[in-house]
Coordinates of C-alpha atoms in Angstrom, one line a residue:
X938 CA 78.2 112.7 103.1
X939 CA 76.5 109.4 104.4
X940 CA 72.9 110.5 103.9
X941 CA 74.1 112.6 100.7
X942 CA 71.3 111.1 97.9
X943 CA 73.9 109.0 94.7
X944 CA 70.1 109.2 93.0
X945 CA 66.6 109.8 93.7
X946 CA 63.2 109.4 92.4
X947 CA 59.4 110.0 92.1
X948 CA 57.5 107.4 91.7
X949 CA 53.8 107.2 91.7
X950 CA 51.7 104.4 93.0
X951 CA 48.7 102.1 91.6
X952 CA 46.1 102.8 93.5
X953 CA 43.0 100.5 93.2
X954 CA 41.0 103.2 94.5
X955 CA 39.0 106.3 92.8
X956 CA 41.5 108.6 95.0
X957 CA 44.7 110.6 94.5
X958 CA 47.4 108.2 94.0
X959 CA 50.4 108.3 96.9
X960 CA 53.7 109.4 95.8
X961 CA 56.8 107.9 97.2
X962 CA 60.0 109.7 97.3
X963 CA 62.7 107.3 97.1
X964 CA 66.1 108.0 97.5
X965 CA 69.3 105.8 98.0
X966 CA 72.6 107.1 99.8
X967 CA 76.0 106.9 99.5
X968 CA 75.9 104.7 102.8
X969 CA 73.5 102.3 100.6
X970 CA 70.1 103.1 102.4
X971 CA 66.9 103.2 100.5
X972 CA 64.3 105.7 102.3
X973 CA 61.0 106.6 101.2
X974 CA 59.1 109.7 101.8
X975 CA 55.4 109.2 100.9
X976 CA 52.6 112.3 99.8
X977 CA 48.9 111.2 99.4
X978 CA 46.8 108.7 100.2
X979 CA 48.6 104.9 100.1
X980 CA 46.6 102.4 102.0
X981 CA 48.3 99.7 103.3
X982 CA 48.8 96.5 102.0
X983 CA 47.5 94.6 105.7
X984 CA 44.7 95.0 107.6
X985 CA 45.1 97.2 111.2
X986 CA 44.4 94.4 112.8
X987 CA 47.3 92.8 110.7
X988 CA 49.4 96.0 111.2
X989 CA 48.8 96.1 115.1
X990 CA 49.4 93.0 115.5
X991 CA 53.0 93.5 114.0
X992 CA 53.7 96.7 115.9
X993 CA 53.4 94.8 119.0
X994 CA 54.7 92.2 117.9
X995 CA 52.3 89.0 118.1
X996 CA 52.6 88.8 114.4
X997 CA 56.2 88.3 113.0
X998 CA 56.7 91.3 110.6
X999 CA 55.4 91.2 107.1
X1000 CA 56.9 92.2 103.8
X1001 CA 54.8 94.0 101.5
X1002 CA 55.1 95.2 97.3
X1003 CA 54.5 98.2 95.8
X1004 CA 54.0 99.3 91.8
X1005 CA 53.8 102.4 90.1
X1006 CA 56.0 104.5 87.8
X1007 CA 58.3 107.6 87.7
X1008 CA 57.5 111.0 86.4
X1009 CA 58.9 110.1 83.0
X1010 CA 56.5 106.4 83.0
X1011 CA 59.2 104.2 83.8
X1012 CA 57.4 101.0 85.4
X1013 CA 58.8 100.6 89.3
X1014 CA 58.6 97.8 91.7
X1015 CA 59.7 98.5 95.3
X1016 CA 60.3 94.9 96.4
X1017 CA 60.4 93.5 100.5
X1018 CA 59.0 97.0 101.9
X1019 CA 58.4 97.7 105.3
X1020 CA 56.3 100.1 105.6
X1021 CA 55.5 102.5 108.6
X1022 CA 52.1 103.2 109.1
X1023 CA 49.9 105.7 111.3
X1024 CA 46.6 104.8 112.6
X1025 CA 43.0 106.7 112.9
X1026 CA 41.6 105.3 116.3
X1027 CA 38.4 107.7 115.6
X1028 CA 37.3 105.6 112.4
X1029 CA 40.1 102.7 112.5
X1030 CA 41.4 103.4 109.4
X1031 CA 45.1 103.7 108.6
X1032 CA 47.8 105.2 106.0
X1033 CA 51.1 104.5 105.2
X1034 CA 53.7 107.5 106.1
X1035 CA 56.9 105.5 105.0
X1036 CA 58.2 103.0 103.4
X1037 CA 61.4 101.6 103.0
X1038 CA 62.0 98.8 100.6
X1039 CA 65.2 96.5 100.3
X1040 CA 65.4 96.0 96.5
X1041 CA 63.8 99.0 93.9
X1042 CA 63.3 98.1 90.1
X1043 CA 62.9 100.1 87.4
X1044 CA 62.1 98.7 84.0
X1045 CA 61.4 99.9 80.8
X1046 CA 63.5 97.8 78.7
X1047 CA 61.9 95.6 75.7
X1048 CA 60.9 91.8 76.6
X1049 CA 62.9 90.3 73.9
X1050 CA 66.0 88.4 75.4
X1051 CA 69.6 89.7 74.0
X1052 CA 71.4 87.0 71.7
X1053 CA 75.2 87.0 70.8
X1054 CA 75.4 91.0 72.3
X1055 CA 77.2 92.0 75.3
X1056 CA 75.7 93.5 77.5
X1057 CA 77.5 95.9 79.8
X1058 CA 76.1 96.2 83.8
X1059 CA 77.6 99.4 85.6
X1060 CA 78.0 98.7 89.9
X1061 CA 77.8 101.4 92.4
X1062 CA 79.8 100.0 95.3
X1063 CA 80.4 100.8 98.9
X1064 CA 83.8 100.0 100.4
X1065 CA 85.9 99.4 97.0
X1066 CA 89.6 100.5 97.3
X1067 CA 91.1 100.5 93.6
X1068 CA 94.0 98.1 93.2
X1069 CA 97.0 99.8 94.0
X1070 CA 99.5 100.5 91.1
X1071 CA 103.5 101.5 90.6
X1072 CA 102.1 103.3 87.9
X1073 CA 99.0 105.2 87.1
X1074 CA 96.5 102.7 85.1
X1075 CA 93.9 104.0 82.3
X1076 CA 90.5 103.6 83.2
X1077 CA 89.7 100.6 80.6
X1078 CA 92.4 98.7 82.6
X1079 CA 90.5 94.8 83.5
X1080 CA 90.4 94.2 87.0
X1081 CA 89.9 90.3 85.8
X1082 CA 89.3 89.5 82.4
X1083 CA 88.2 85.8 81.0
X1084 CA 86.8 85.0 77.5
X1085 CA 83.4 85.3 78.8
X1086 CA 83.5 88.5 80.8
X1087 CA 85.4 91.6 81.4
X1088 CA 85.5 93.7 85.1
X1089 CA 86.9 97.1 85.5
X1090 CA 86.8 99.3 88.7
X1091 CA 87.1 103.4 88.6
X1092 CA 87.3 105.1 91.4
X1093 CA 84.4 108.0 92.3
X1094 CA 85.1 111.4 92.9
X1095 CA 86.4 112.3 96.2
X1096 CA 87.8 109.0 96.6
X1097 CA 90.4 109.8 99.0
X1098 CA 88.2 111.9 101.1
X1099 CA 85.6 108.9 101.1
X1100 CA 88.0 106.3 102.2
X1101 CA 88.9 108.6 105.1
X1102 CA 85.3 109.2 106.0
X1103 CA 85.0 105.5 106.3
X1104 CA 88.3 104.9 108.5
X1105 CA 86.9 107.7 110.9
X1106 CA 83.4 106.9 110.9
X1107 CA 83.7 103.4 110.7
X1108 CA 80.5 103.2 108.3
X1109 CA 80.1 102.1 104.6
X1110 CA 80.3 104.4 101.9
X1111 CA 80.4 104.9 98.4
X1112 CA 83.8 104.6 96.8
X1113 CA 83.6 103.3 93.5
X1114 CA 81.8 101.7 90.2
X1115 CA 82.2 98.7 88.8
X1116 CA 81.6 97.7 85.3
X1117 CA 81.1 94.1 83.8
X1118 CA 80.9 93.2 80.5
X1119 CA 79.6 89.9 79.7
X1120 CA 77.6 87.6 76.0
X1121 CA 74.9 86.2 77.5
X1122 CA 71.5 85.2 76.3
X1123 CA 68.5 86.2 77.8
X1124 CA 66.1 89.0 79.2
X1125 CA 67.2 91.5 81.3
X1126 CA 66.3 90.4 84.5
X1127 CA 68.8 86.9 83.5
X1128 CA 71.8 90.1 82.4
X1129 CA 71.7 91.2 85.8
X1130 CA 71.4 87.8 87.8
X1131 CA 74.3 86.2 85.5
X1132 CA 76.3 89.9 86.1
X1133 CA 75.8 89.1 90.1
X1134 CA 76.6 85.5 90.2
X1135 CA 79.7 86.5 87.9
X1136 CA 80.9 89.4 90.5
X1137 CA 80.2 87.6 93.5
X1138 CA 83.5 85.6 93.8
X1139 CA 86.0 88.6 92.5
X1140 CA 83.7 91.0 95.5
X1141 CA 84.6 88.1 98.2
X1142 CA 88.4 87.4 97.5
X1143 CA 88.5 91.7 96.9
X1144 CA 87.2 91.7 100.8
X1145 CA 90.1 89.2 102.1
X1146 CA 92.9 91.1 100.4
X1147 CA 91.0 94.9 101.9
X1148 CA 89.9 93.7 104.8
X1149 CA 86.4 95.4 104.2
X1150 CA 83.9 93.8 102.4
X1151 CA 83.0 95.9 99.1
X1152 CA 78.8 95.7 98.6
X1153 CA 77.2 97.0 95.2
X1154 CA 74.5 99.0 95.9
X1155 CA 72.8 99.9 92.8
X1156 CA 73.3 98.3 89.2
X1157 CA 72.0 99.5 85.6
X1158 CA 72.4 98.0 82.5
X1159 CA 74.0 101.0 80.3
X1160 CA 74.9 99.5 76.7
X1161 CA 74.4 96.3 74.5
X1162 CA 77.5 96.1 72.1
X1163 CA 79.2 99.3 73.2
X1164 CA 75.8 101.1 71.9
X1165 CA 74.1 103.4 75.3
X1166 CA 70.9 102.0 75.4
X1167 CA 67.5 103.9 75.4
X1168 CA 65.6 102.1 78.0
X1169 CA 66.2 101.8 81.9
X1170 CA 67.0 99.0 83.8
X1171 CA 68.0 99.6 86.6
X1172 CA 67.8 97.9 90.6
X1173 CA 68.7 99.4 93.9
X1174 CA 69.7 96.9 96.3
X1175 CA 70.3 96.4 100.5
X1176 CA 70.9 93.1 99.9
X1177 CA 74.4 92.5 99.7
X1178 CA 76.4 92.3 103.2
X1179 CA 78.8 95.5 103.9
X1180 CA 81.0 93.9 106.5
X1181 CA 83.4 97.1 107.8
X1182 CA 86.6 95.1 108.7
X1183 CA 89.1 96.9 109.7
X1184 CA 87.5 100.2 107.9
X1185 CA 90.8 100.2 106.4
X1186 CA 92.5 101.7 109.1
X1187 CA 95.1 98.6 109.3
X1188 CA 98.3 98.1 107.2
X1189 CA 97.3 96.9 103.9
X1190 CA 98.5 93.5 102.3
X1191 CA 98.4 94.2 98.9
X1192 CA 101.1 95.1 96.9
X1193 CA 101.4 97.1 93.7
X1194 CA 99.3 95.4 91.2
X1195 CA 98.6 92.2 94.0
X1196 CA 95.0 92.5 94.0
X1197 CA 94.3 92.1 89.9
X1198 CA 96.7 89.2 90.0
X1199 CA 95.0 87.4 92.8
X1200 CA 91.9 87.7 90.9
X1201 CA 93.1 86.2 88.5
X1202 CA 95.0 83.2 89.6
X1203 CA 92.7 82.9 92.5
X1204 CA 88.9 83.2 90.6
X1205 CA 88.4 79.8 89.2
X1206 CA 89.2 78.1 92.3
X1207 CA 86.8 79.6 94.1
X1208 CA 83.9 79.3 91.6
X1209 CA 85.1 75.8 91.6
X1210 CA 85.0 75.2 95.6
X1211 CA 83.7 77.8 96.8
X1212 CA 80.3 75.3 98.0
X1213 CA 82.5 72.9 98.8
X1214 CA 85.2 74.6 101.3
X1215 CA 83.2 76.9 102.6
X1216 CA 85.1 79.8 101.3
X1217 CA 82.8 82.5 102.0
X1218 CA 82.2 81.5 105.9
X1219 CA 86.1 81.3 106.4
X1220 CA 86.5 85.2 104.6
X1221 CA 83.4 85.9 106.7
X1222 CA 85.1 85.2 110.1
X1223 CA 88.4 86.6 108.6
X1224 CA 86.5 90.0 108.4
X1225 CA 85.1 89.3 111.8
X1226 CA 88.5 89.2 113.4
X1227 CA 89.3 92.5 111.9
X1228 CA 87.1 94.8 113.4
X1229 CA 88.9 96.5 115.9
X1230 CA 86.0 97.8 117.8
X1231 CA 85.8 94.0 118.9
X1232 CA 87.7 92.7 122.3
X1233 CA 90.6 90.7 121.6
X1234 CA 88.8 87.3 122.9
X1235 CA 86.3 88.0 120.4
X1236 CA 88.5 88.1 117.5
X1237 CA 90.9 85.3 118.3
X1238 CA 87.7 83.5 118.6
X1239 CA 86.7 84.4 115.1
X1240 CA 90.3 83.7 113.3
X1241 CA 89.9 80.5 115.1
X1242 CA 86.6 79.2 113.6
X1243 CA 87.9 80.4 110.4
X1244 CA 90.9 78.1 110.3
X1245 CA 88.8 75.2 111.7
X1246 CA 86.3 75.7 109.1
X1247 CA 88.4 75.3 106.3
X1248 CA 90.5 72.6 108.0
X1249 CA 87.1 70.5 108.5
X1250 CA 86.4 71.0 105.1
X1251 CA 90.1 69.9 103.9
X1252 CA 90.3 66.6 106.7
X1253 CA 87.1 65.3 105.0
X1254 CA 88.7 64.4 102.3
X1255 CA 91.7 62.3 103.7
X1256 CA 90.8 59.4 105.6
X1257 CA 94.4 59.6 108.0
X1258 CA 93.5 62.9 109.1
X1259 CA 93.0 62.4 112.9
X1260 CA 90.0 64.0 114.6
X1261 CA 91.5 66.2 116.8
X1262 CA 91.9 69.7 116.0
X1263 CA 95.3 70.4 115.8
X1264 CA 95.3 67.2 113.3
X1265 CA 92.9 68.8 111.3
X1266 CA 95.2 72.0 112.0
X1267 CA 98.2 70.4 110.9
X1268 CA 97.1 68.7 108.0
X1269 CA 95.6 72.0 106.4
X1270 CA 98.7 74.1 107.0
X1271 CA 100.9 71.4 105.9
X1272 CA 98.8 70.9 102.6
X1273 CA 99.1 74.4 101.8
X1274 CA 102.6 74.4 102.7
X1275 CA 102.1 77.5 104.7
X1276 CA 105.1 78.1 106.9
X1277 CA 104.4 78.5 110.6
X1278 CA 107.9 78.4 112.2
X1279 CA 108.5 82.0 112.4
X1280 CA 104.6 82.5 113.7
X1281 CA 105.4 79.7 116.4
X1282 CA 108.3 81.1 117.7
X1283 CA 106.5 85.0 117.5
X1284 CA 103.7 83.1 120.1
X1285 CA 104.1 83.7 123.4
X1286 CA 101.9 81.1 124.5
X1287 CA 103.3 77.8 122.1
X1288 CA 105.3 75.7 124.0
X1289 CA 108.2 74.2 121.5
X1290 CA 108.1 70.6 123.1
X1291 CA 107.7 67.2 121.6
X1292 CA 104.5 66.6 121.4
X1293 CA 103.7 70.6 120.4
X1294 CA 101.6 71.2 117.1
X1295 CA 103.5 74.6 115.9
X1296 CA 101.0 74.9 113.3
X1297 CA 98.3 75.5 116.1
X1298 CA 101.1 77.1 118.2
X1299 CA 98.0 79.7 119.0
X1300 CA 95.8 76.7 120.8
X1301 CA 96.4 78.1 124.6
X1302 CA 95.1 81.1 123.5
X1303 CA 91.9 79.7 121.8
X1304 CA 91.0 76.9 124.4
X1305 CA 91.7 80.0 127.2
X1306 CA 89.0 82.4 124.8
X1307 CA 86.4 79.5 123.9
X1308 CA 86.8 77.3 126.8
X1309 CA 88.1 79.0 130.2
X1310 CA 90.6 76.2 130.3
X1311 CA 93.0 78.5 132.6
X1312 CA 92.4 80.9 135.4
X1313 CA 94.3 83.8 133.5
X1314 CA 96.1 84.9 130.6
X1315 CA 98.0 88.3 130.3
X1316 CA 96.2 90.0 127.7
X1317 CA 99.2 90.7 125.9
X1318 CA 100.0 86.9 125.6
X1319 CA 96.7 86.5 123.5
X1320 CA 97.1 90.0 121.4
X1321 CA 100.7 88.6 120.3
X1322 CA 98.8 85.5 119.3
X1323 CA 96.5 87.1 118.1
X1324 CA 98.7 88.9 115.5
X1325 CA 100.7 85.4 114.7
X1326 CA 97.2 83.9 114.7
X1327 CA 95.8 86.3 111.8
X1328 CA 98.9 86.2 110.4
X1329 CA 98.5 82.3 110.0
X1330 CA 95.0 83.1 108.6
X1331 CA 96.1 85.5 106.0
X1332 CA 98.9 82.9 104.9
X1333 CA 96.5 79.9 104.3
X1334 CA 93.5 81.6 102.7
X1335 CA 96.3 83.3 99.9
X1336 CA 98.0 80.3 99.7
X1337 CA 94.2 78.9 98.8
X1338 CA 93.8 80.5 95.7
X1339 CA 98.0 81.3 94.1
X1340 CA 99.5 78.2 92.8
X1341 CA 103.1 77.6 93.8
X1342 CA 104.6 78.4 90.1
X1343 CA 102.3 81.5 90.6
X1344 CA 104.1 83.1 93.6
X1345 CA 106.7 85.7 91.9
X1346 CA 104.2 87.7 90.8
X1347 CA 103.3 89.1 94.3
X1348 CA 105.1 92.2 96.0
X1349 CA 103.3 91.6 99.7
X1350 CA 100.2 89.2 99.8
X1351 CA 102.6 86.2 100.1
X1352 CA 105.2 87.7 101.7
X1353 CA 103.1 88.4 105.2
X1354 CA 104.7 88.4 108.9
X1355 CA 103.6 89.6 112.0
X1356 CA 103.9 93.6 112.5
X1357 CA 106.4 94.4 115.3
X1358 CA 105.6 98.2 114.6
X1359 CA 101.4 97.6 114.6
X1360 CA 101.5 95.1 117.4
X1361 CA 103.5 97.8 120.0
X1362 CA 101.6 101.2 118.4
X1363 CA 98.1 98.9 119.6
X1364 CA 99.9 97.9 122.9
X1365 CA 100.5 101.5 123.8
X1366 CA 97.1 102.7 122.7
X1367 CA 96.0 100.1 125.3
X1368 CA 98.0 101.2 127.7
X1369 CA 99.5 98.1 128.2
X1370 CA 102.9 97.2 129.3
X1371 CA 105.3 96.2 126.7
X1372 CA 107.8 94.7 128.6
X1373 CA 107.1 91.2 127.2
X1374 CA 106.4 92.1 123.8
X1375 CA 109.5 93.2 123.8
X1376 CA 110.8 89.7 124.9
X1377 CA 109.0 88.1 122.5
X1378 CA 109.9 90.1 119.4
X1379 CA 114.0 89.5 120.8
X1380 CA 113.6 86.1 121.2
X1381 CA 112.1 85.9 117.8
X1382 CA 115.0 88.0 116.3
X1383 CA 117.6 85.7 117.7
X1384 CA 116.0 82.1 116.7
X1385 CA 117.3 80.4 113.4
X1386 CA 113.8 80.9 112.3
X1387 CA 114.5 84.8 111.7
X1388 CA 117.5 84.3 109.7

């Protein structure tokens, strides 16, 4: 199913030459490769001294461009190709055998710039999981919806099977399409930069409520005012990250109906401070602390630069805010009025004295991971805060983006606690002894903080 083609074409190349012009066969997969098969003579773009020089490596690689058309004369750019290339030692010539390019364009449409239409982009996207529903939705149901632009999400078929493939194989795959809608004046090329910079923010907060970052993989424009257009435009694309996550293989955190209404209290903000805060570095390490094919260390490690990213970002604008980081902790979870007390006492590692900073209750664990300040910790003394730690992550990035007034809307997303059930069925896989997760989770039970 990975290598399966979503769409494939001929295209033949300009050739300078007097020669039969080379013919690439490109194809992009549901895994969101772009390969290239090439017939006939293409020379390359480099010299072999150029070309040698890469292969062993005392020239950085080069990106090259190709043009040429399909079958049916549609104009095609393949854009930052790398191209493999076999030599002729007999007469030191050389031709290109492959050629794989990050970005394909196709592009027949008319130069005149679209004024006061909508224009409508349709998204192929790897890693997409529909907003769960109580109910079954139509298909022209908005995933966000603002006076300038409309989004909608449909699954593909096989979606099911997909998002199995993808928990078992632990790769990207196609799962879904996603349409945007949008007035905007301009040429083509400006629809689809607009229709990128629009989805951009909804595909990153989408990726902290999954867990798996969702990357569109190939976008065409396919109507102006509702109208199917006659032209192409169309763009294949590697270009957008495709972090795996958890490969959705963990619990989930949204709720029926949680994901369209964190989009839409929780877009503006981050168009708004997105630069600013450093949102998409903090959902970056978020994702990095979900993959479970990582060590433990490694993602306590991540969910702690996360946290300190944003709390860096938050202490700079407060002059009291003390340099150390559990101040810069504290004041962060405090601003956000995230509540840690249950998290703390879940901890096995927090020590509940008077100069203790509950909102970094997980500090032991990170100074033992980053900075070998102890001979030894059990290992299930930094999973459990590991689980309170990502917990405390989840809490402050939804926290972020939903308002106060805003919070009765959500079923699960901001109602999030560590998972006695996950946390022993990951001890066990591990073979670890549960002995003192066990203590943990009954000293929890019986604090005042439970109740």
């Amino acid at each position: 199913m990975f290598n399966d083609a979503i769409t494939a074409e001929s295209v033949l190349l300009d050739n300078d030459t007097d020669g039969e012009s080379g013919v690439v066969d490109l194809s992009l997969t549901e895994s969101g490769d772009i390969t290239g098969d090439v017939t006939g003579d293409v020379e390359p773009l480099e010299t072999v001294e150029e070309s040698i020089g890469q292969v062993t490596g005392s020239q950085p690689p080069q990106f090259d461009e190709f043009h040429g058309e399909t079958r049916d004369g549609v104009p095609v750019t393949l854009e930052k190709v790398i191209t493999s290339t076999e030599f002729d030692g007999r007469d030191g010539t050389a031709r290109v055998t492959g050629i794989t390019p990050s970005v394909v364009v196709f592009d027949s449409a008319p130069d005149n710039a679209f004024v006061g239409e909508d224009a409508t982009i349709e998204f192929d996207v790897l890693n997409f999981r529909v907003p769960n529903t109580w109910f079954p939705q139509p298909d022209d149901t908005p995933l966000l919806e603002r006076d300038e632009f409309a989004i909608q999400s449909h699954q593909v078929d096989g979606f099911e099977e997909r998002i199995q493939q993808i928990k078992e194989y632990r790769r990207s795959l196609r799962t879904a399409t996603v349409t945007l809608t949008h007035s905007v004046n301009g040429p083509v090329d400006i629809q689809f930069d607009h229709a990128s910079c629009t989805l951009q923010p909804a595909i990153w907060l989408i990726a902290f409520v999954q867990g798996v970052f969702p990357a569109p993989v190939r976008a065409r424009i396919t109507a102006v005012d509702g109208d199917t257009v006659s032209w192409t435009y169309e763009r294949w694309m590697t270009t957008w990250r495709d972090d795996i996550g958890h490969a959705f293989s963990g619990g989930r955190i949204d709720g029926a109906n949680d994901v369209r209404v964190f989009l839409d209290h929780g877009y503006d903000r981050f168009v708004e401070r997105a630069e600013q805060y450093r949102y998409q570095r903090c959902i970056s390490w978020y994702l990095d602390a979900m993959l479970s094919d990582r060590t433990v260390n490694a993602r306590i490690a991540s969910i702690a630069a996360g946290m300190e990213v944003l709390a860096e970002r938050y202490a700079a604008h407060d002059e009291t805010v003390g340099s150390a980081t559990a101040d810069k902790i504290r004041n962060l979870v405090t601003s956000l009025n995230v509540d840690v007390d249950d998290l703390a006492a879940f901890s096995e590692t927090f020590e509940d004295t008077s100069d203790g900073t509950k909102e970094y209750f997980y500090s032991n664990s990170r100074n033992f991971v980053l900075h070998n300040e102890r001979d030894d910790m059990p290992f299930d003394n930094v999973f459990t805060d590991y689980e309170a730690a990502i917990t405390l992550f989840r809490r402050v990035l939804a926290n972020e983006f939903v308002l106060d007034e805003e919070r009765d809307r959500y079923t699960s997303l901001l109602n999030l606690s560590p998972t006695d059930a996950l946390l022993n069925a990951r001890l066990r896989r591990g073979g670890v002894d549960n002995s003192r997760f066990y203590r943990v989770r009954d000293r929890f039970l019986e604090s005042e903080d439970a109740i």
